[in-house]
Coordinates of N, CA and C in Angstrom, one line a residue:
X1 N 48.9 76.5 216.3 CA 48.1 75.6 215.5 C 47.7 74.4 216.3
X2 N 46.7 73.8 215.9 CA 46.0 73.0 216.7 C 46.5 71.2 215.8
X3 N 47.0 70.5 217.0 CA 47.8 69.3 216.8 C 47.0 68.2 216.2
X4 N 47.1 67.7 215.5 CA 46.1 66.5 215.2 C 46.3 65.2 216.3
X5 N 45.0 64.4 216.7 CA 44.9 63.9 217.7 C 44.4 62.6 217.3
X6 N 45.1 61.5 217.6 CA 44.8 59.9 217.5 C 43.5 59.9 217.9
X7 N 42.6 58.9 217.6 CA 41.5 58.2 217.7 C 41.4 57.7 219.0
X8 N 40.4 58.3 220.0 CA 40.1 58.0 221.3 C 40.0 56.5 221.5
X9 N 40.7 56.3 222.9 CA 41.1 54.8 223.4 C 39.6 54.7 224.3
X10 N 38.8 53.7 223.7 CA 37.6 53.1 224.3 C 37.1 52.5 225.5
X11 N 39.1 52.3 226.0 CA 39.0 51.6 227.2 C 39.3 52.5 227.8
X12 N 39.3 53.3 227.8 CA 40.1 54.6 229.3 C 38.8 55.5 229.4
X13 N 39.0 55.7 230.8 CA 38.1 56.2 231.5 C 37.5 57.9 230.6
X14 N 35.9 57.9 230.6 CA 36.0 59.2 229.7 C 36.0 60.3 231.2
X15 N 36.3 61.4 230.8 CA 36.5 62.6 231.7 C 35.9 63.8 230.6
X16 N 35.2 64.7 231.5 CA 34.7 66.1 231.0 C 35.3 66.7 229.9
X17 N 35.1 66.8 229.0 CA 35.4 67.1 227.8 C 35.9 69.0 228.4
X18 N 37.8 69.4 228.0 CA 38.0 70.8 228.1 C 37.7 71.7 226.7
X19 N 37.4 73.0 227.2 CA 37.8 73.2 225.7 C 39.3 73.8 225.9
X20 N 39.3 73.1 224.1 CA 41.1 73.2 223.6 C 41.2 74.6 223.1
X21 N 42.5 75.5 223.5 CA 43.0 76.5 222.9 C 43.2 76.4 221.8
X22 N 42.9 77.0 220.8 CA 43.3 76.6 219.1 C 43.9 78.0 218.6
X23 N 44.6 78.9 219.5 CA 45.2 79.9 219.1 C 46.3 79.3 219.3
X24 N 47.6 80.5 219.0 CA 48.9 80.2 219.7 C 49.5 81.3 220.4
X25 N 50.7 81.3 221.2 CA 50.7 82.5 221.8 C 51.5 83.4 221.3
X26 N 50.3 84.7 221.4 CA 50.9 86.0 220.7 C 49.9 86.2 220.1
X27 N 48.6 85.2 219.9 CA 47.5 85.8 219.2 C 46.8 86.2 219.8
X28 N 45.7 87.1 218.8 CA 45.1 88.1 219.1 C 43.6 87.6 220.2
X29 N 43.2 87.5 221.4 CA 42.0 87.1 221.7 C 40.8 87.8 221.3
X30 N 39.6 87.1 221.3 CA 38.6 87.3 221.1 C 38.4 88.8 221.1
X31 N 37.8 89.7 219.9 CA 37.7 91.3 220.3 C 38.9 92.1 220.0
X32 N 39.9 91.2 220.4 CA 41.5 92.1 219.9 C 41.3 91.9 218.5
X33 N 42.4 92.6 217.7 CA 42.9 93.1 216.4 C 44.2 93.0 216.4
X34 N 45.0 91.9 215.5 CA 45.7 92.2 215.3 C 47.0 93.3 214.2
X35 N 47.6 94.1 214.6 CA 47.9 94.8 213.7 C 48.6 94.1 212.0
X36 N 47.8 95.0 211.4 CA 47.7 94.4 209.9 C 49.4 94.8 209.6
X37 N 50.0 93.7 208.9 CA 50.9 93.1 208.1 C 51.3 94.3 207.3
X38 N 52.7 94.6 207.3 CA 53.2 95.9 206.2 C 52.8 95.3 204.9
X39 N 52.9 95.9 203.8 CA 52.7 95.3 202.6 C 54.0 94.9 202.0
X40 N 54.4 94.3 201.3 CA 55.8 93.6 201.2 C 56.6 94.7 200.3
X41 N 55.8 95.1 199.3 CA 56.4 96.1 198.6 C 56.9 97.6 199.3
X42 N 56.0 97.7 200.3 CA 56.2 98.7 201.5 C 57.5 98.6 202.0
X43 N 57.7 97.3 202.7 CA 58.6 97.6 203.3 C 59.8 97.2 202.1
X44 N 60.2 97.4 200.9 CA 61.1 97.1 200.3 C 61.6 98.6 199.7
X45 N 60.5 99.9 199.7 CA 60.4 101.2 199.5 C 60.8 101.4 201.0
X46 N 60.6 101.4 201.8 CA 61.2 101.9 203.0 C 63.0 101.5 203.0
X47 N 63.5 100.5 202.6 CA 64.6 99.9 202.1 C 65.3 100.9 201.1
X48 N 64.5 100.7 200.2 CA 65.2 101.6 198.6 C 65.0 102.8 199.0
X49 N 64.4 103.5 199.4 CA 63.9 104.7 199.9 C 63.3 105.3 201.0
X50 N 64.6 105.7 202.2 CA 64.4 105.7 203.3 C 64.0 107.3 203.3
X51 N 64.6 108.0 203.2 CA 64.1 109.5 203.1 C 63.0 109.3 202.6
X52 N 61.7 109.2 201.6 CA 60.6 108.8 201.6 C 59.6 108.1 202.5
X53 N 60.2 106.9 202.3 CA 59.1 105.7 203.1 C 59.6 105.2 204.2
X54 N 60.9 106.3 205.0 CA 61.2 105.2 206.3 C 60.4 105.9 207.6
X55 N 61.0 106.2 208.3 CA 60.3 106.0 210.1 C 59.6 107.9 209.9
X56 N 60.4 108.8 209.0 CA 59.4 109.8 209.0 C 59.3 110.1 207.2
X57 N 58.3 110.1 207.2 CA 57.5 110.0 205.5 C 57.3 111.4 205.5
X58 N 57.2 111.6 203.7 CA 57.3 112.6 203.0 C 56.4 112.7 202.1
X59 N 55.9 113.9 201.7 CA 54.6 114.3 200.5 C 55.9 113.9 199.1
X60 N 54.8 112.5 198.8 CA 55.7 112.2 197.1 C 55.5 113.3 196.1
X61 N 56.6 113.3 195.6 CA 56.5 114.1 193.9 C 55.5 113.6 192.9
X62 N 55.0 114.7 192.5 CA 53.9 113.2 191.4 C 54.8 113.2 190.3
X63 N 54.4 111.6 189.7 CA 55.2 111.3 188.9 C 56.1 110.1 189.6
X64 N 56.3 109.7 190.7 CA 57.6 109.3 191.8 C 57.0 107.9 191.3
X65 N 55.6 107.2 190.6 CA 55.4 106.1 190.3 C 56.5 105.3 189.6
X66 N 56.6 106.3 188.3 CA 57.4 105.9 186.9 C 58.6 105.8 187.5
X67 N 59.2 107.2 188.6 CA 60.2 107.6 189.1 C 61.5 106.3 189.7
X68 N 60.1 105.4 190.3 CA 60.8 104.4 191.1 C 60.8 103.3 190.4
X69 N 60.0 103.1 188.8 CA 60.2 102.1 188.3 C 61.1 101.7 187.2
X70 N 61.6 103.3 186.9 CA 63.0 103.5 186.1 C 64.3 103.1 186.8
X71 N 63.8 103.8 188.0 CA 65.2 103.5 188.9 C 65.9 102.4 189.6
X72 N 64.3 101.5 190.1 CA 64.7 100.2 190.5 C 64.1 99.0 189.4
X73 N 64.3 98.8 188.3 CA 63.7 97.9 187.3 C 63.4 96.3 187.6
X74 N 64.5 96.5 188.4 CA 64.9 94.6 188.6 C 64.0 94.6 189.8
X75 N 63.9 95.1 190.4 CA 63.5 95.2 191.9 C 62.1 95.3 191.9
X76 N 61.3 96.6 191.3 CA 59.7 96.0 191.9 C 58.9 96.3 190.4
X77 N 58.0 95.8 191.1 CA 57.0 95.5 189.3 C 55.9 96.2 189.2
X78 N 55.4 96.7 188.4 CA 54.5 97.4 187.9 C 53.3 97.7 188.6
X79 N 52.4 96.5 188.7 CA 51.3 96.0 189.3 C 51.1 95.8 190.6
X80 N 52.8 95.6 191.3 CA 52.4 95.6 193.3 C 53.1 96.9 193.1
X81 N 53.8 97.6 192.7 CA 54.0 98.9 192.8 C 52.6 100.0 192.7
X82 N 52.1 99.6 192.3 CA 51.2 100.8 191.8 C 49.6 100.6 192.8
X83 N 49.4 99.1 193.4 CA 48.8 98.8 194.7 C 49.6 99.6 196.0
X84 N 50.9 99.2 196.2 CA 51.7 99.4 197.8 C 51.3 101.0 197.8
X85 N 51.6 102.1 196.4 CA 51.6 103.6 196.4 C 50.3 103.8 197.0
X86 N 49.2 102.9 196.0 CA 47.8 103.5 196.5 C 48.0 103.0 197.9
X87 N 48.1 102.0 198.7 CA 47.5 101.8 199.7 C 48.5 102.6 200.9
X88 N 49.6 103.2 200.7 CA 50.3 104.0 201.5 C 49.8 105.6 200.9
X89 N 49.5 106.3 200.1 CA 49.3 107.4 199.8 C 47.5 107.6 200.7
X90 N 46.8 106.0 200.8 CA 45.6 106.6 201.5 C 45.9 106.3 202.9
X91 N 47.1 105.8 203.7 CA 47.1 105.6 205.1 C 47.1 107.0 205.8
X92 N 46.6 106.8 207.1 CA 46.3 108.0 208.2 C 48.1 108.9 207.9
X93 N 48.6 107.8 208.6 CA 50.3 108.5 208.3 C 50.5 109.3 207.3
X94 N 50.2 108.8 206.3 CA 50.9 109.9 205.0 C 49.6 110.9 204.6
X95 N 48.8 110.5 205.0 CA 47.4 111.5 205.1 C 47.7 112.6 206.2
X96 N 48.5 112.3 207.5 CA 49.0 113.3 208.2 C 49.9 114.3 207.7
X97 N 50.9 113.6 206.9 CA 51.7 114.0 206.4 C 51.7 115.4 205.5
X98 N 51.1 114.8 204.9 CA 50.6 115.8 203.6 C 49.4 117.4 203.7
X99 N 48.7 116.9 205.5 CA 47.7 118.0 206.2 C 49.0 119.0 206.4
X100 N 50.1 118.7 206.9 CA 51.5 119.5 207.6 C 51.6 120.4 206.6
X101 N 51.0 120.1 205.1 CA 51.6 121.2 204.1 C 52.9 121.4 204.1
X102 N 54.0 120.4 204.2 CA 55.1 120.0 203.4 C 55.3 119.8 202.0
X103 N 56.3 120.0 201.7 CA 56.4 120.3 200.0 C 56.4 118.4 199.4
X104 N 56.3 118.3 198.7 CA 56.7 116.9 197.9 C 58.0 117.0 197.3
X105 N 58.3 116.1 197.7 CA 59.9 115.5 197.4 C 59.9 114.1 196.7
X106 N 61.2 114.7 196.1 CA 61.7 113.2 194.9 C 62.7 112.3 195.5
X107 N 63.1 111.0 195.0 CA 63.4 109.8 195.7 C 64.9 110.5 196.4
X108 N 65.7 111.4 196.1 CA 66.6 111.7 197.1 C 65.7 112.4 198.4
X109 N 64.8 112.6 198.6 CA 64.2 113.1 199.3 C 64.1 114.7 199.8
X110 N 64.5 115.8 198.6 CA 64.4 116.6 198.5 C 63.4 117.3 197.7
X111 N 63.0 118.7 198.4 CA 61.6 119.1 198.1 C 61.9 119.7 196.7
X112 N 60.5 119.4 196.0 CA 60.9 120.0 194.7 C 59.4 120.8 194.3
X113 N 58.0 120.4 195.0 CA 57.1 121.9 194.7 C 56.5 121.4 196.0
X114 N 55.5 122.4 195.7 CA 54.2 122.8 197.0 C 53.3 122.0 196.1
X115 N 53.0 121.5 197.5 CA 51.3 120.7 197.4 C 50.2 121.5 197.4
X116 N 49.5 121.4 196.6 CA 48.4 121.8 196.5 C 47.5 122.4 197.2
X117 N 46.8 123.7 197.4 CA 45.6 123.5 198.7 C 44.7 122.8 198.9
X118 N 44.0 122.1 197.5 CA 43.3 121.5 198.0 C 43.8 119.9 197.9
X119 N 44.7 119.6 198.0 CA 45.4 118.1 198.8 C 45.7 118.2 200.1
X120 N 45.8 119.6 200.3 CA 46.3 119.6 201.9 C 44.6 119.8 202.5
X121 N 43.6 120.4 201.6 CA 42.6 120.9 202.1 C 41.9 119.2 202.9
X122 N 41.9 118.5 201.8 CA 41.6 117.2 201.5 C 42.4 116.2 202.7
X123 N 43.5 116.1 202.6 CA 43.7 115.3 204.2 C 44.0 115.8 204.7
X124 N 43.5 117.2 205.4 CA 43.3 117.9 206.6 C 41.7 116.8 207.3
X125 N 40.6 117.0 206.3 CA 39.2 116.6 206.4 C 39.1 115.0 207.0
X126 N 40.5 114.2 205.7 CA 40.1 112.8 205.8 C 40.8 112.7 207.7
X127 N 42.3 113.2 207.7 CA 42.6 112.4 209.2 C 41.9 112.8 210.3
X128 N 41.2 114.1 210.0 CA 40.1 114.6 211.7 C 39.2 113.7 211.6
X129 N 38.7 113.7 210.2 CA 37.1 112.6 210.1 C 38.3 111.5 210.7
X130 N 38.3 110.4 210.5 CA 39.4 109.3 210.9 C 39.6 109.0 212.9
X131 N 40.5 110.4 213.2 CA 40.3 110.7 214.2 C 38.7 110.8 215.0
X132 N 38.3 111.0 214.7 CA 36.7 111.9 215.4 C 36.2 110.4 215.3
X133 N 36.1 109.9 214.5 CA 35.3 108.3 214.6 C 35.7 107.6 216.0
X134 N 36.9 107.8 216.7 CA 37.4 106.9 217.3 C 37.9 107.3 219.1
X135 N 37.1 108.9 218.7 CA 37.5 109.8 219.9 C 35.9 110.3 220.3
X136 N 35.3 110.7 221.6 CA 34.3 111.3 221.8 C 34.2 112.8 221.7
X137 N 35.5 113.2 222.2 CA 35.8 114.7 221.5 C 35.5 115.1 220.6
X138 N 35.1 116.2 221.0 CA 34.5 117.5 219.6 C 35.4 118.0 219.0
X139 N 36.2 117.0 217.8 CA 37.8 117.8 217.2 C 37.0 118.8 216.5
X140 N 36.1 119.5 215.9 CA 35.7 120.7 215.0 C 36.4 122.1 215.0
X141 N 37.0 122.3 216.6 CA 37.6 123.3 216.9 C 39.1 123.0 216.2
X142 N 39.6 121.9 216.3 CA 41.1 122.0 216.4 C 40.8 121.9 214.8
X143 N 39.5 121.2 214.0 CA 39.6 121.0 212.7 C 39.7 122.7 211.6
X144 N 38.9 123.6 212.6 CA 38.8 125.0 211.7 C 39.8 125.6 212.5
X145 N 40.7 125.7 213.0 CA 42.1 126.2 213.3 C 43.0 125.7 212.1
X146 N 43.0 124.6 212.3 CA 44.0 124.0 211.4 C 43.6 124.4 209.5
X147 N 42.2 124.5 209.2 CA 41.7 125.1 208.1 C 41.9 125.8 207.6
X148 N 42.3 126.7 209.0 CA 42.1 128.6 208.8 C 43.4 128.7 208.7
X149 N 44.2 128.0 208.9 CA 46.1 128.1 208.8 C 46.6 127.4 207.4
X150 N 45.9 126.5 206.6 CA 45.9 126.1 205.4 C 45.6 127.1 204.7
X151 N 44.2 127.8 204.7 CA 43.8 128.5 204.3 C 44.9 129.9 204.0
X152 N 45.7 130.6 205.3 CA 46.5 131.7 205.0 C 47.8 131.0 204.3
X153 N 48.2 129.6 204.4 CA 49.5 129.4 203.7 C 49.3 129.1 202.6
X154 N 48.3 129.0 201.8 CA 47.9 128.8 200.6 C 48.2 130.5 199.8
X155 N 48.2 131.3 200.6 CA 48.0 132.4 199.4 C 46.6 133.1 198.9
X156 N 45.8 132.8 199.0 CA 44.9 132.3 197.6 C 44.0 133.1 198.6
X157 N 43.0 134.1 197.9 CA 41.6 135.0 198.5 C 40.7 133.5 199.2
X158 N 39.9 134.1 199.6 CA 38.9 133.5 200.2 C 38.3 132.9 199.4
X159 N 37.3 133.9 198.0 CA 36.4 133.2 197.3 C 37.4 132.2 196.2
X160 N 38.8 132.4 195.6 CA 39.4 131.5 195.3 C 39.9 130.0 195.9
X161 N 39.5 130.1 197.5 CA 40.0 129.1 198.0 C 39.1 128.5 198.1
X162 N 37.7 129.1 198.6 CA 36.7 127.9 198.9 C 36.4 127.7 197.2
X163 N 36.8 128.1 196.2 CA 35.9 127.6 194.5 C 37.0 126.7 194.8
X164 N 38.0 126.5 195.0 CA 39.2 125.5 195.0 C 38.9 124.2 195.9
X165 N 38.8 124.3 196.8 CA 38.4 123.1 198.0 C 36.6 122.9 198.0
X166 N 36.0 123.3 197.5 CA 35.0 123.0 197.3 C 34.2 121.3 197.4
X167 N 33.4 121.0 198.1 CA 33.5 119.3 198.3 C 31.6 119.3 197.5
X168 N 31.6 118.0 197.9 CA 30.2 117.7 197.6 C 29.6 117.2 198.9
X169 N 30.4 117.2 199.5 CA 29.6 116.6 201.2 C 29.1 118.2 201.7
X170 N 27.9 118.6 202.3 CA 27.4 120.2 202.6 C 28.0 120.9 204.0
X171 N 28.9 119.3 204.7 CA 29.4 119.0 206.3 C 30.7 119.7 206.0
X172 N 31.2 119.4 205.2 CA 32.6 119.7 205.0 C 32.6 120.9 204.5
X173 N 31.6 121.6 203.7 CA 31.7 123.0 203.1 C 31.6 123.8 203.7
X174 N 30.2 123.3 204.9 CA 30.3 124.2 205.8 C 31.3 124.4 207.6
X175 N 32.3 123.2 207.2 CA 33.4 123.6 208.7 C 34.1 124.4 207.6
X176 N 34.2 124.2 206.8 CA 35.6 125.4 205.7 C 35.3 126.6 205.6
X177 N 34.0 126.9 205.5 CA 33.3 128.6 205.3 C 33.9 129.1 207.3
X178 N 33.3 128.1 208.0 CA 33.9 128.9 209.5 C 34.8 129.0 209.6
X179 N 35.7 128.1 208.9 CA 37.3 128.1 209.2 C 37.7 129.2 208.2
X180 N 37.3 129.4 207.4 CA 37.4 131.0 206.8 C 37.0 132.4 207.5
X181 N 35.9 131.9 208.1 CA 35.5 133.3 209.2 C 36.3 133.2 210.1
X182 N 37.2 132.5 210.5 CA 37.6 132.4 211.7 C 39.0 133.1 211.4
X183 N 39.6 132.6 209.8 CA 40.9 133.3 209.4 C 40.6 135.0 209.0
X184 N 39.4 135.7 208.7 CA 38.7 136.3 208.4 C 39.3 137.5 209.8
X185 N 38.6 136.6 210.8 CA 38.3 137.7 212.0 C 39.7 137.6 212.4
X186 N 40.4 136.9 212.3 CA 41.9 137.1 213.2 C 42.3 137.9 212.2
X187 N 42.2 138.2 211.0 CA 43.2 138.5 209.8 C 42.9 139.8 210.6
X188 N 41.4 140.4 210.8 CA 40.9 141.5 211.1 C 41.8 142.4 212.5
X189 N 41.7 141.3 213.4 CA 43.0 141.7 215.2 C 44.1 141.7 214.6
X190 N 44.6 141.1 214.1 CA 46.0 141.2 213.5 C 46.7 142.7 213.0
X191 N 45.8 143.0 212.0 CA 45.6 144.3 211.1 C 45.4 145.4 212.1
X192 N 44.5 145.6 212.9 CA 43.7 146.6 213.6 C 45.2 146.5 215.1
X193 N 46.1 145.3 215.7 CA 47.4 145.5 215.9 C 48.1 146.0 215.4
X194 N 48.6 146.1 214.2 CA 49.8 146.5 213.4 C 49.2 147.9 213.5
X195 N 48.0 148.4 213.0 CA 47.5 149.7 213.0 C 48.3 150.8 214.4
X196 N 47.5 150.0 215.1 CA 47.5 150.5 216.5 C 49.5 150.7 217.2
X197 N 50.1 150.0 216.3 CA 51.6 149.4 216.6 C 52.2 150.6 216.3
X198 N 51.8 151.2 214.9 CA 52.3 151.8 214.1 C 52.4 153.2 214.2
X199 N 51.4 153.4 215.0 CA 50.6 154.5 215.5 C 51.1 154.8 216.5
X200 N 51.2 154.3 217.3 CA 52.5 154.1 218.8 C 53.4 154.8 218.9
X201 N 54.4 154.5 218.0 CA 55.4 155.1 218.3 C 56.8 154.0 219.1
X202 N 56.2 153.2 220.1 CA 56.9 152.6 221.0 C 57.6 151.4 220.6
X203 N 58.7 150.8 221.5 CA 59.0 149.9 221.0 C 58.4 148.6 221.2
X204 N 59.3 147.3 220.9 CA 58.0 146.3 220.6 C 57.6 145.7 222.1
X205 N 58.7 145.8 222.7 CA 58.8 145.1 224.6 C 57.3 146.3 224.5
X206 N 57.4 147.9 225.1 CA 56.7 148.5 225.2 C 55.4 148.4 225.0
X207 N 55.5 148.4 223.6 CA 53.7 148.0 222.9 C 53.0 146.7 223.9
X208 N 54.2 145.7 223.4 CA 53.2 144.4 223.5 C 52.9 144.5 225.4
X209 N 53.5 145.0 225.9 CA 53.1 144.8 227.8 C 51.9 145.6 227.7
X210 N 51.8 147.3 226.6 CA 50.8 147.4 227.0 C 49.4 147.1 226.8
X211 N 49.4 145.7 225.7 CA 48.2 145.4 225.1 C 48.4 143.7 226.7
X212 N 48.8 143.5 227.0 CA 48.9 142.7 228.1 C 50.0 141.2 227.4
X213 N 50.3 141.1 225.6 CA 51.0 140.4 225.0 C 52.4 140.2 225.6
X214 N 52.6 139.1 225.4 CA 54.4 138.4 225.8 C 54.9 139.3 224.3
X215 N 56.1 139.5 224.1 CA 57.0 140.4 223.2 C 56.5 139.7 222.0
X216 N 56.8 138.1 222.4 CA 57.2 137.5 220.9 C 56.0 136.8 220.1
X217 N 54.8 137.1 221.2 CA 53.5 136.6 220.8 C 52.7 138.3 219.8
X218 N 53.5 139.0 220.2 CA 53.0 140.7 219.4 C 53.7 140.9 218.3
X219 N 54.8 140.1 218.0 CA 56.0 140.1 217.3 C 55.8 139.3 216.0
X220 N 54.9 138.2 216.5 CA 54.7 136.8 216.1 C 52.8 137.7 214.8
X221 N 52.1 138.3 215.6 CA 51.1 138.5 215.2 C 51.6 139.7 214.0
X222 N 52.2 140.7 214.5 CA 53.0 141.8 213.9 C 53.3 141.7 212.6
X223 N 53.9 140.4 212.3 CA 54.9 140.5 211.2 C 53.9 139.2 210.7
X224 N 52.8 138.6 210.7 CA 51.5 137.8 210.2 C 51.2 138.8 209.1
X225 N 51.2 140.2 210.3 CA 49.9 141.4 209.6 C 50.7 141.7 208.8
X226 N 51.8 142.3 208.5 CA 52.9 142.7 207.8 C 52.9 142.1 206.3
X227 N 52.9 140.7 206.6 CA 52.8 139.8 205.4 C 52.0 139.5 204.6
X228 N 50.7 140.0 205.3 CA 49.3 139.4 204.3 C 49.1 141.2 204.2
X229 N 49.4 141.9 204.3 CA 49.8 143.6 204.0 C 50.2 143.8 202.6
X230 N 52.1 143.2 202.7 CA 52.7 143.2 201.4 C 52.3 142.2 200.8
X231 N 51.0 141.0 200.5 CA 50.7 140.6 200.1 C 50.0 141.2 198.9
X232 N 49.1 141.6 199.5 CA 47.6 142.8 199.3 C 48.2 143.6 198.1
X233 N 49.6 144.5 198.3 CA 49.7 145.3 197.6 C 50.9 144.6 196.2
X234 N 51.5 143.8 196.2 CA 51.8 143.3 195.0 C 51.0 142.4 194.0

């Protein structure tokens, strides 16, 4: 902070006027950013609730609003409670969080359902967009990988999943349709492996050397096919 300064002496010699530093040190210079301030309520849920809100975060339980306002009454209030959730439930972090397709968990920090596909469909979209703003890289690839793997842990057909994640942006509809073809065509190698496995005879070392695969990458695809198999028929 910049000192306040007596009334210049008329008799002393004038000299080149410097300019004064009016930061202090540790602040941010011109162009820098300094990193924004936790929110107070934030860091008092990282406190009350460390398996939630501390150094690695978790998909909340819905409901966990009311959850924390029964449980700590004296402690946080209604109105900065219900700001700190929104403004942590939209950060990159817990927007990463929740892409991982982790279950949501209640204030002991134990899982109690599956999230949604299309919540996980949803900040899968928001942290690439996020990311991609700030990177020159072409994330589209790592974005319809990661799609196409939401997409098989969901369960859910194709045409049920895109009526489900369905957006209004035509960008976003159309990386999810490729990231569908893309789950599509592997589902296709996977199946047409198991076929060919099955048919063999041999064992799994055997098979996988002769398709040129490591054991546990034939092993790995094998028992993918297997699952979306016994899927199919229950």
């Amino acid at each position: 902070m910049t000192r306040p300064t007596s009334a210049p002496d008329s008799t002393a010699p004038t000299r080149p006027a410097r300019a004064r530093r009016t930061d202090h040190p540790g602040a941010p210079r011109k162009g820098e950013h300094r990193p924004a301030r936790p929110h107070p309520v934030l860091e008092q849920l990282a406190q009350l609730c460390p398996a939630l809100f501390g150094e690695a975060l978790k998909p909340l339980k819905r409901g966990i609003y009311q959850d924390l306002l029964d449980t700590h009454p004296d402690v946080l209030k209604a109105d900065s409670l219900k700001a700190a959730l929104a403004l942590h439930t939209r950060s990159t972090r817990y927007l990463s969080v929740v892409a991982s397709g982790q279950e949501r968990h209640d204030l002991a920090g134990q899982p109690v359902e599956a999230l949604a596909p299309e919540h996980v469909h949803h900040a899968l979209i928001e942290v690439f967009r996020r990311r991609q703003s700030r990177t020159p890289e072409d994330l589209a690839p790592k974005l319809r990988q990661r799609l196409a793997l939401a997409f098989e842990a969901s369960g859910l057909g194709r045409e049920a999943y895109a009526a489900l994640v369905q957006s209004r942006d035509p960008a976003t509809n159309a990386i999810t349709q490729e990231a569908l073809d893309e789950a599509a065509s592997r589902a296709a190698r996977d199946d047409a492996l198991l076929r060919a496995f099955e048919a063999s005879g041999q064992p799994m070392e055997q098979f996988a050397d002769s398709y040129g695969l490591p054991a546990q990458d034939a092993r790995r695809v094998l028992e993918r096919a297997r699952a979306r198999k016994a899927s199919r028929t229950t």
